[in-house]
Coordinates of C-alpha atoms and ligand atoms in Angstrom, one line a residue:
X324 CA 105.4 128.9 101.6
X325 CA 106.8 130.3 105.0
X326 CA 106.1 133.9 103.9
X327 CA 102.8 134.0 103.3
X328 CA 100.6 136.6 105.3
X329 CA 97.3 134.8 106.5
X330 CA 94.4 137.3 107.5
X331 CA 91.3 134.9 107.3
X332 CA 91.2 134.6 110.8
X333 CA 87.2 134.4 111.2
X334 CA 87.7 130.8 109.2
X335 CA 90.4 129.4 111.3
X336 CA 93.0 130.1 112.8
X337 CA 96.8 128.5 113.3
X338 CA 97.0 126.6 116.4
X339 CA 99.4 128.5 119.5
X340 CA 102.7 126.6 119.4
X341 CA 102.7 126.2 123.3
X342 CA 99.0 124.9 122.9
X343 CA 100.1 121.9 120.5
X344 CA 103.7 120.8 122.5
X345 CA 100.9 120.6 125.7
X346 CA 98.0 118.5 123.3
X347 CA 100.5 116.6 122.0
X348 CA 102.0 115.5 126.0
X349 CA 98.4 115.2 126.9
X350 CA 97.1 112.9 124.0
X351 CA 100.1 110.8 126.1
X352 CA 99.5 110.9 129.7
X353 CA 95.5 111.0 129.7
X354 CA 94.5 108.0 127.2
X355 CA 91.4 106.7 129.8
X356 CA 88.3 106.5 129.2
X357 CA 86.2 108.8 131.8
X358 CA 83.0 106.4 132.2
X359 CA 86.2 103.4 133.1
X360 CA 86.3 102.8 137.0
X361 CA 89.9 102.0 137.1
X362 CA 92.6 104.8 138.2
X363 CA 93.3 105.8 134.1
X364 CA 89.1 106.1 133.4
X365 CA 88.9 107.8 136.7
X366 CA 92.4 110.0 136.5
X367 CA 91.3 111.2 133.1
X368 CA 87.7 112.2 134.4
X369 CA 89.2 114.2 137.3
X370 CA 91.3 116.5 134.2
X371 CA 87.6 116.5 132.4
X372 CA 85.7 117.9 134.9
X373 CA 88.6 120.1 136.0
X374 CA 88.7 121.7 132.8
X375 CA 85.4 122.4 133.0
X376 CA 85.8 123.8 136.3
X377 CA 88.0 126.6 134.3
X378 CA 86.1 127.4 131.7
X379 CA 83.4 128.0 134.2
X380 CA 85.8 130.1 136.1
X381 CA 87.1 131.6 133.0
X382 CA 83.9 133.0 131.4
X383 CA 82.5 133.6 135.1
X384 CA 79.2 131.3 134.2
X385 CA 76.6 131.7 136.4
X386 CA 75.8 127.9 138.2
X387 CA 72.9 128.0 136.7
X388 CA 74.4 126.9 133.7
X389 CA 75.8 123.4 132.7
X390 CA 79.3 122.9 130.4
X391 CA 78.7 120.9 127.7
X392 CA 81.6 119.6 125.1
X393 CA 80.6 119.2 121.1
X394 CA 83.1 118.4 118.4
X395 CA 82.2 121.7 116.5
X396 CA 80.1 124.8 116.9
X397 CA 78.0 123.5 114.1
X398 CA 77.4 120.1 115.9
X399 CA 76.5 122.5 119.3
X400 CA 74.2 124.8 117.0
X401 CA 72.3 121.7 115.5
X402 CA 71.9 120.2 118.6
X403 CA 70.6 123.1 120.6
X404 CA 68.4 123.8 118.0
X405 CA 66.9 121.1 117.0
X406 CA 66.6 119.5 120.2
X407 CA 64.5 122.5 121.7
X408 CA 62.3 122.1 118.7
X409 CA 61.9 118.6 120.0
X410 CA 62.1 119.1 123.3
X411 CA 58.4 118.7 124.2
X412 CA 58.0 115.1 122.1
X413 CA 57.7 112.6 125.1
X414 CA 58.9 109.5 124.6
X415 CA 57.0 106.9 122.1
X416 CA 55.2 110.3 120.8
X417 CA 55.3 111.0 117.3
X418 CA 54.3 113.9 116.4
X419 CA 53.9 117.6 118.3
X420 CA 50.3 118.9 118.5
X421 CA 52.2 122.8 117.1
X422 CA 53.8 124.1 114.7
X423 CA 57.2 125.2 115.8
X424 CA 58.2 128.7 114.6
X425 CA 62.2 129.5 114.6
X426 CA 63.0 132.8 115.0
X427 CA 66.2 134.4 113.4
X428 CA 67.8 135.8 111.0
X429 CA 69.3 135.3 107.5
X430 CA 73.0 136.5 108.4
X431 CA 73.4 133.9 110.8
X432 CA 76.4 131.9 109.9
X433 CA 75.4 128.5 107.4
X434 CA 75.4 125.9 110.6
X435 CA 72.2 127.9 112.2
X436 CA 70.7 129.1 108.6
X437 CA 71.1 125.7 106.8
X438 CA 70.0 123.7 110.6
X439 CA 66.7 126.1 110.6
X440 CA 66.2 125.3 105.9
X441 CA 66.6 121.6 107.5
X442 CA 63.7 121.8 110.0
X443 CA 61.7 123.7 107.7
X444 CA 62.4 121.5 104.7
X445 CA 62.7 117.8 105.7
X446 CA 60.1 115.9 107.7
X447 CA 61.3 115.1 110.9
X448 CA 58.9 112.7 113.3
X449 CA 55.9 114.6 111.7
X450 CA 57.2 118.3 113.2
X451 CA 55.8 121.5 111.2
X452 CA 58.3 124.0 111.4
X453 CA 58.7 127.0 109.8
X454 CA 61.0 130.0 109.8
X455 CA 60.3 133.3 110.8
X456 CA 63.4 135.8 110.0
X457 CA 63.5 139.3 111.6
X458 CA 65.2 141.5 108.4
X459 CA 68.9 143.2 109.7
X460 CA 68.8 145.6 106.6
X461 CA 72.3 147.2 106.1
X462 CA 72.8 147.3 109.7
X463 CA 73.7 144.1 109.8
X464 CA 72.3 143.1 112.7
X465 CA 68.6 142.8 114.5
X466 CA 66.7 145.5 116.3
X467 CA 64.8 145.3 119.5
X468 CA 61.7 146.3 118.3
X469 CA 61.7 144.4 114.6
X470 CA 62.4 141.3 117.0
X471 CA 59.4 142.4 119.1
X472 CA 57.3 143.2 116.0
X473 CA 57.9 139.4 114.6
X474 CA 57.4 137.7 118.7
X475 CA 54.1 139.3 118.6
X476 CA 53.0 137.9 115.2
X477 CA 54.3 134.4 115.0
X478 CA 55.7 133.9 118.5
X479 CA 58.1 131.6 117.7
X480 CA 59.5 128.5 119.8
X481 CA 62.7 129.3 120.1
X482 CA 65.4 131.6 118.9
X483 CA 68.7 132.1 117.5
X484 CA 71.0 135.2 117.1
X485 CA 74.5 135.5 116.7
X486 CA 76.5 137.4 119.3
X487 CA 78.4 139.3 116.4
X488 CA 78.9 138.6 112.3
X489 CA 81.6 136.1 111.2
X490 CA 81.8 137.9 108.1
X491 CA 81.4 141.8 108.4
X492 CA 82.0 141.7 112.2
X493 CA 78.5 143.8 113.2
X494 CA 78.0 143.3 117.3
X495 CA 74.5 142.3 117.7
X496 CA 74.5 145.7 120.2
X497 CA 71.3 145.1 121.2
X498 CA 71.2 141.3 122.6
X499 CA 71.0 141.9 126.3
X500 CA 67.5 144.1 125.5
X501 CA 66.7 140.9 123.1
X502 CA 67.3 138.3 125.5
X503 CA 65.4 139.5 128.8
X504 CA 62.5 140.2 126.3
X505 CA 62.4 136.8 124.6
X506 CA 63.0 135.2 128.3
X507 CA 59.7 137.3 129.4
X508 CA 58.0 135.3 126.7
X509 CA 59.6 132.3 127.8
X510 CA 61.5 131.7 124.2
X511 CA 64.5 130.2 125.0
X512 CA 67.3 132.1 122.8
X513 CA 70.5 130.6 121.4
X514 CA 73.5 132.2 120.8
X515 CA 76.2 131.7 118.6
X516 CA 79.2 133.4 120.1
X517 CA 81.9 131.8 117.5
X518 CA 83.0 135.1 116.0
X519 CA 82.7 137.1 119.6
X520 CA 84.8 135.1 121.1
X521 CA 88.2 136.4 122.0
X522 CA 87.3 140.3 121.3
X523 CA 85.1 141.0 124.2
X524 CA 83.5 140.0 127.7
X525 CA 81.2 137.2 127.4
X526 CA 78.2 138.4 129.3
X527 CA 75.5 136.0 130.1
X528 CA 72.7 138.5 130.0
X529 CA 69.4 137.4 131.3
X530 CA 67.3 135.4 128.9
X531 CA 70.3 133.7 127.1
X532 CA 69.4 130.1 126.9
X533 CA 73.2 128.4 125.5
X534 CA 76.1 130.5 124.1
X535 CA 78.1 128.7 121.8
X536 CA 81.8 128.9 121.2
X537 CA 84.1 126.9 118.5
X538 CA 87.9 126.3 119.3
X539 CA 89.5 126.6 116.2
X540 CA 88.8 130.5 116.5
X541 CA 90.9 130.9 119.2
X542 CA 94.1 128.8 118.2
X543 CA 92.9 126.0 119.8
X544 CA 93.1 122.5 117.5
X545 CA 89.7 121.8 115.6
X546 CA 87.3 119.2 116.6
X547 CA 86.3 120.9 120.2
X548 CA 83.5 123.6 121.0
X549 CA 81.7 124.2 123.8
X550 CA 78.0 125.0 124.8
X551 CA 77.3 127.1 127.9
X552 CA 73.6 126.1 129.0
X553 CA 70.9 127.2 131.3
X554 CA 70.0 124.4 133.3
X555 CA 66.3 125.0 132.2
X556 CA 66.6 124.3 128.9
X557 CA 65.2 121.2 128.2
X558 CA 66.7 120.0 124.5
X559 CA 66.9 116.3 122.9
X560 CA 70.6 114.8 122.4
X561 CA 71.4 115.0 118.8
X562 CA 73.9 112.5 118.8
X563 CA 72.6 109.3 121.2
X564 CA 74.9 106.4 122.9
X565 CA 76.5 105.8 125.8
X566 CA 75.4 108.1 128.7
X567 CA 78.5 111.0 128.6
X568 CA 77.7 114.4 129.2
X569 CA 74.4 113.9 131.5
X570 CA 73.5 112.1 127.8
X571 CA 73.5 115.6 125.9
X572 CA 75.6 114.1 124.0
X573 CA 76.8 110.6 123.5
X574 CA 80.5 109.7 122.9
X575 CA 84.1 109.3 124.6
X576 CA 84.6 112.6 125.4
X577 CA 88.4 113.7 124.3
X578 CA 89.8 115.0 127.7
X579 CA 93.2 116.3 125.6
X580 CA 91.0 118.7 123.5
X581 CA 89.1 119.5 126.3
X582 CA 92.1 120.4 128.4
X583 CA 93.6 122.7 125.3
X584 CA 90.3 124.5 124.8
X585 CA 90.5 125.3 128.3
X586 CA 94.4 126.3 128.0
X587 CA 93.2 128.8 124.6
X588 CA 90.0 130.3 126.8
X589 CA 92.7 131.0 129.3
X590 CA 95.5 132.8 127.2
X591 CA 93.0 134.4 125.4
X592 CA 90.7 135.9 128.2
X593 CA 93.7 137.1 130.0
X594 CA 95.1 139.0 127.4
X595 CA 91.8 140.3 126.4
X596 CA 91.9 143.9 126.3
X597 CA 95.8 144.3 125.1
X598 CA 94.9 142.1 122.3
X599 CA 91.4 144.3 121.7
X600 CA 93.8 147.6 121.0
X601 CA 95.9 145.5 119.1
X602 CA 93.3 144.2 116.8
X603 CA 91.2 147.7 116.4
X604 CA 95.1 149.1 115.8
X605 CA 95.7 146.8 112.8
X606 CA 92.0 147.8 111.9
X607 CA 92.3 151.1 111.5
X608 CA 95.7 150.9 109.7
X609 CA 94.0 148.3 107.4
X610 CA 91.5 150.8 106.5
X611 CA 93.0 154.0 106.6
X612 CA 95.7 152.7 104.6
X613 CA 93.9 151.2 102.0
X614 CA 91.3 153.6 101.7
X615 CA 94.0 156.6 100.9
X616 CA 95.2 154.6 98.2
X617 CA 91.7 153.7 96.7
X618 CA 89.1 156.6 97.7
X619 CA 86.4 154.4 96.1
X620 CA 86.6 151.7 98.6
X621 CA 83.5 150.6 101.0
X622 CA 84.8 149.4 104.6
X623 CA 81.1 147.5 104.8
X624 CA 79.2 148.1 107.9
X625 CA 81.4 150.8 108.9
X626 CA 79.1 153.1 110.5
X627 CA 77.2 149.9 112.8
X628 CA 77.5 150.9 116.5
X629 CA 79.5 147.9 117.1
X630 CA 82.1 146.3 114.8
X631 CA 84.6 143.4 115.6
X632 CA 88.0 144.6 116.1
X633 CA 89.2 141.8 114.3
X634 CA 87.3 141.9 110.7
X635 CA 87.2 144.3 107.6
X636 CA 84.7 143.6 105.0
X637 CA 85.6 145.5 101.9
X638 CA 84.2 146.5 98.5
X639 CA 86.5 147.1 95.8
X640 CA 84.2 148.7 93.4
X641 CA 84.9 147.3 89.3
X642 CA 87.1 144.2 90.7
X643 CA 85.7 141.3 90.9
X644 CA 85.9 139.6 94.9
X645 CA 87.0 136.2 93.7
X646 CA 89.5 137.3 90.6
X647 CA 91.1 139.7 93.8
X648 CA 90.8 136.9 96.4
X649 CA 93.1 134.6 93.9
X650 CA 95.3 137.4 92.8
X651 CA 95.8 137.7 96.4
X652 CA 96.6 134.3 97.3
X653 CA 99.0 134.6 94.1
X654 CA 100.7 137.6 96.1
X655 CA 100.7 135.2 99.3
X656 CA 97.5 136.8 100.7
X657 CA 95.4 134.5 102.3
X658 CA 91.6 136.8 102.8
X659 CA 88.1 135.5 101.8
X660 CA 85.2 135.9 100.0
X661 CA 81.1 135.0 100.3
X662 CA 80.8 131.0 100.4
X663 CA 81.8 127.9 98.1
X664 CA 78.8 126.8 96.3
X665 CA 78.0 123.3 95.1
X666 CA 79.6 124.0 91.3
X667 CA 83.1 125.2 93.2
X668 CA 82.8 128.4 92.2
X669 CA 82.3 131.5 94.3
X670 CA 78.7 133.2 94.9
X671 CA 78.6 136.6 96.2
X672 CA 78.6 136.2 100.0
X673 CA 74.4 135.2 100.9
X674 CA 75.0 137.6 104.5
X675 CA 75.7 140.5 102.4
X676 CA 73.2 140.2 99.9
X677 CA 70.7 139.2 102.6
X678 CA 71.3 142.7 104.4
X679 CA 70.2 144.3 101.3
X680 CA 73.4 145.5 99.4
X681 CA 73.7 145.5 95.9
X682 CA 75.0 142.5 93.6
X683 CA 78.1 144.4 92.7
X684 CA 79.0 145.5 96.0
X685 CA 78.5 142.2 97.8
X686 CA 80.1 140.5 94.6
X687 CA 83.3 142.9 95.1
X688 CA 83.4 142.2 98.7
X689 CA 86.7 140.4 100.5
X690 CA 86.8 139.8 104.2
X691 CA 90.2 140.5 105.9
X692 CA 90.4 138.7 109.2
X693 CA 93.1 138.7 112.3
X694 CA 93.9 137.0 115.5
X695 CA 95.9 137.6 118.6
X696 CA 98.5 135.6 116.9
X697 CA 98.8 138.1 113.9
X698 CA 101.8 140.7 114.4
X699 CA 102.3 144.2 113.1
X700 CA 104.6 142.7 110.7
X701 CA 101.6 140.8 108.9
X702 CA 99.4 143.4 108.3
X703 CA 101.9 145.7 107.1
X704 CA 102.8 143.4 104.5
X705 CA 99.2 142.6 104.4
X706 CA 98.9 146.0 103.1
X707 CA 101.5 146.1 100.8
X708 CA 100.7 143.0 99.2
X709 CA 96.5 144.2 98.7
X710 CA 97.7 147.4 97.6
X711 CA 99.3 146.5 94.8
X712 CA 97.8 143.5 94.0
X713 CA 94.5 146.2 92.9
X714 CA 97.3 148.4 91.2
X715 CA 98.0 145.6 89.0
X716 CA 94.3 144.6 88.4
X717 CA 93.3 147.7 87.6
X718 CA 96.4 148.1 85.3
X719 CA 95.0 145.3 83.4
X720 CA 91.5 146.1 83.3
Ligands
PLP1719 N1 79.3 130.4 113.8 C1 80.1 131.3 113.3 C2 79.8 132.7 113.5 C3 81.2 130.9 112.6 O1 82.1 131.8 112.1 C4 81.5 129.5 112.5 C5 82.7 129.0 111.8 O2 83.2 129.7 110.9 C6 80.6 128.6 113.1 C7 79.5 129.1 113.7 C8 80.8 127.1 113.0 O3 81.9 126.8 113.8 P1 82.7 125.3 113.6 O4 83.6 125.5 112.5 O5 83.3 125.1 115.0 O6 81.6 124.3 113.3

């Protein structure tokens, strides 16, 4: 279906049409191997380390920080996290002497809350850990001094926040306070920058051990994300092999991808602020629009001090988020709602009931979601299509 409106943006988004002509000429011309001697192994680890070179240039990351590749923001988030837990075990040892205490919160997106349930819950080479998670109430995201409240009492090992909220788009305003206080109690801090990405600066405020960042958000192919980290962060390789990537992680590393993630950081830095207006534009028309036709409405997290440009979480008080989320993609509506549970069938979203808000609000909550590729045209018929998709359901109810 060719004229379907697609506004789920925070889950994926289309790959650019220039990017995939150029991955699909690269997957040709740089086939070596980067650890070969010969001119292909060697060629193709000159365009590696060259693309690294720009995304260093790019984000403007400070040289104290190393570049490392990963196939997905999940795989970055599990390794940094886990291998600073065991980043003190010295070889042959089996245990640590401490308990490890992970600080974060329980909006974080499934790859850091599930990675933190699986240190907690499984028993890896005899290491206690245990969770410590600073609440974000209906804010959405952590305060200074509740993150200060919980260093004092449990002071945890390390830490991970998210730079904003995949799913109702709350900034985490007040991470560069966070940061330089964790670093003056030497916790390292990672964060996951996947649904920053692409709407702001990316700042490398003091105390930020790795920031992590996922292609696929920036209409780059999947399979490729990339960790930005302080040279001082000592962490254990998740995935072990060959010796690639200073042996932070083992594995040919796909120069192609690498090349096109590059490529995506570049188109979308440069167009940076024209594509901010563009996305708080189709925001506020989203909103507006839909909120003169249905008073009732909750835009979710409206009022934080920051909000993503590019994400409206909304409550459609009586409907139900996952009859709407199917009557939409019936309309040709693509949005989303809360996460897929083992039985297939929706939950309410975990984030939203985690900040607090009731069942029936979180339960008649959809996520709408754009890009720099989405054009006026889309979210006009966006619009259209959610407006009277609710007419018609509440016709029927
Ligand atoms: N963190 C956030 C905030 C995300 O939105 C996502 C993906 O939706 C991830 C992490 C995981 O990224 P990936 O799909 O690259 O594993």
């Amino acid at each position: 279906m060719n004229n379907r409106v697609y506004l789920d943006a925070n889950a994926t988004t289309c790959v650019d049409p220039i990017l995939m002509g150029r991955y699909m000429s690269l997957c040709q011309e740089i086939w070596g191997n980067p650890s070969s001697a010969h001119h292909e192994g060697q060629n193709a680890k000159g365009i590696f380390l060259e693309a690294k070179r720009v995304i260093r240039e790019i984000l403007q990351v400070p040289p104290h920080f190393d570049i490392f590749f990963f196939s997905s923001a999940t795989e970055a988030l599990n390794t940094l996290i886990k291998g600073t837990v065991f980043r003190t075990l010295k070889k042959g040892e089996r245990s640590l002497s401490q308990q490890q205490t992970i600080l974060s919160t329980e909006v974080e997106h499934a790859a850091v809350f599930e990675c933190i349930h699986d240190l907690v819950t499984l028993p890896f080479s005899g290491v206690v850990c245990e969770s410590d998670f600073v609440p974000v109430g209906l804010y959405g995201a952590p305060k200074y001094s509740d993150v200060v409240r919980h260093v004092e009492e449990k002071l945890p090992s390390v830490a991970a926040f998210m730079a904003a909220n995949n799913e109702t788009g709350v900034v985490t305003d007040e991470l560069p306070i966070i940061a330089k206080y964790l670093s003056s109690r030497s916790i390292p801090l990672i964060v996951d920058g996947v649904a920053f990405l692409g709407k702001s600066p990316i700042l490398f405020h003091e105390g930020i051990s790795a920031y992590i960042f996922s292609g696929h958000k920036i209409h780059a192919p999947k399979g490729v994300a990339v960790a930005v980290v302080d040279k001082k962060l000592k962490f254990r390789p998740m995935i072990v092999g060959g010796p690639q990537e200073s042996k932070k992680r083992a594995g040919t590393e796909n120069v192609p991808l690498a090349v096109i993630f590059a490529d995506a950081l570049r188109i979308t830095m440069q167009s940076l602020e024209e594509t901010y207006k563009k996305l708080r534009h189709f925001q506020c028309c989203f909103e507006n629009e839909l909120e003169e036709v249905f008073p009732e409405i909750i835009i979710n997290c409206r009022h934080a001090k920051e909000r993503l440009p590019s994400t409206s979480n909304i409550s459609f008080p009586g409907i139900h988020g996952e009859d709407l989320l199917m009557a939409l993609d019936m309309a040709g509506v693509s949005a989303s709602h809360g996460s897929a549970c083992s039985s297939g069938a929706l939950e309410p979203s975990r984030v939203l009931l985690k900040m607090g808000m009731p069942h029936s609000q979180a339960g008649s909550s959809v996520r709408f979601s754009w890009s720099r590729l989405t054009t006026e045209q889309d979210i006009k018929e966006g619009i259209r299509r959610t407006i009277q998709t609710v007419k018609s359901y509440m016709e029927r109810k």
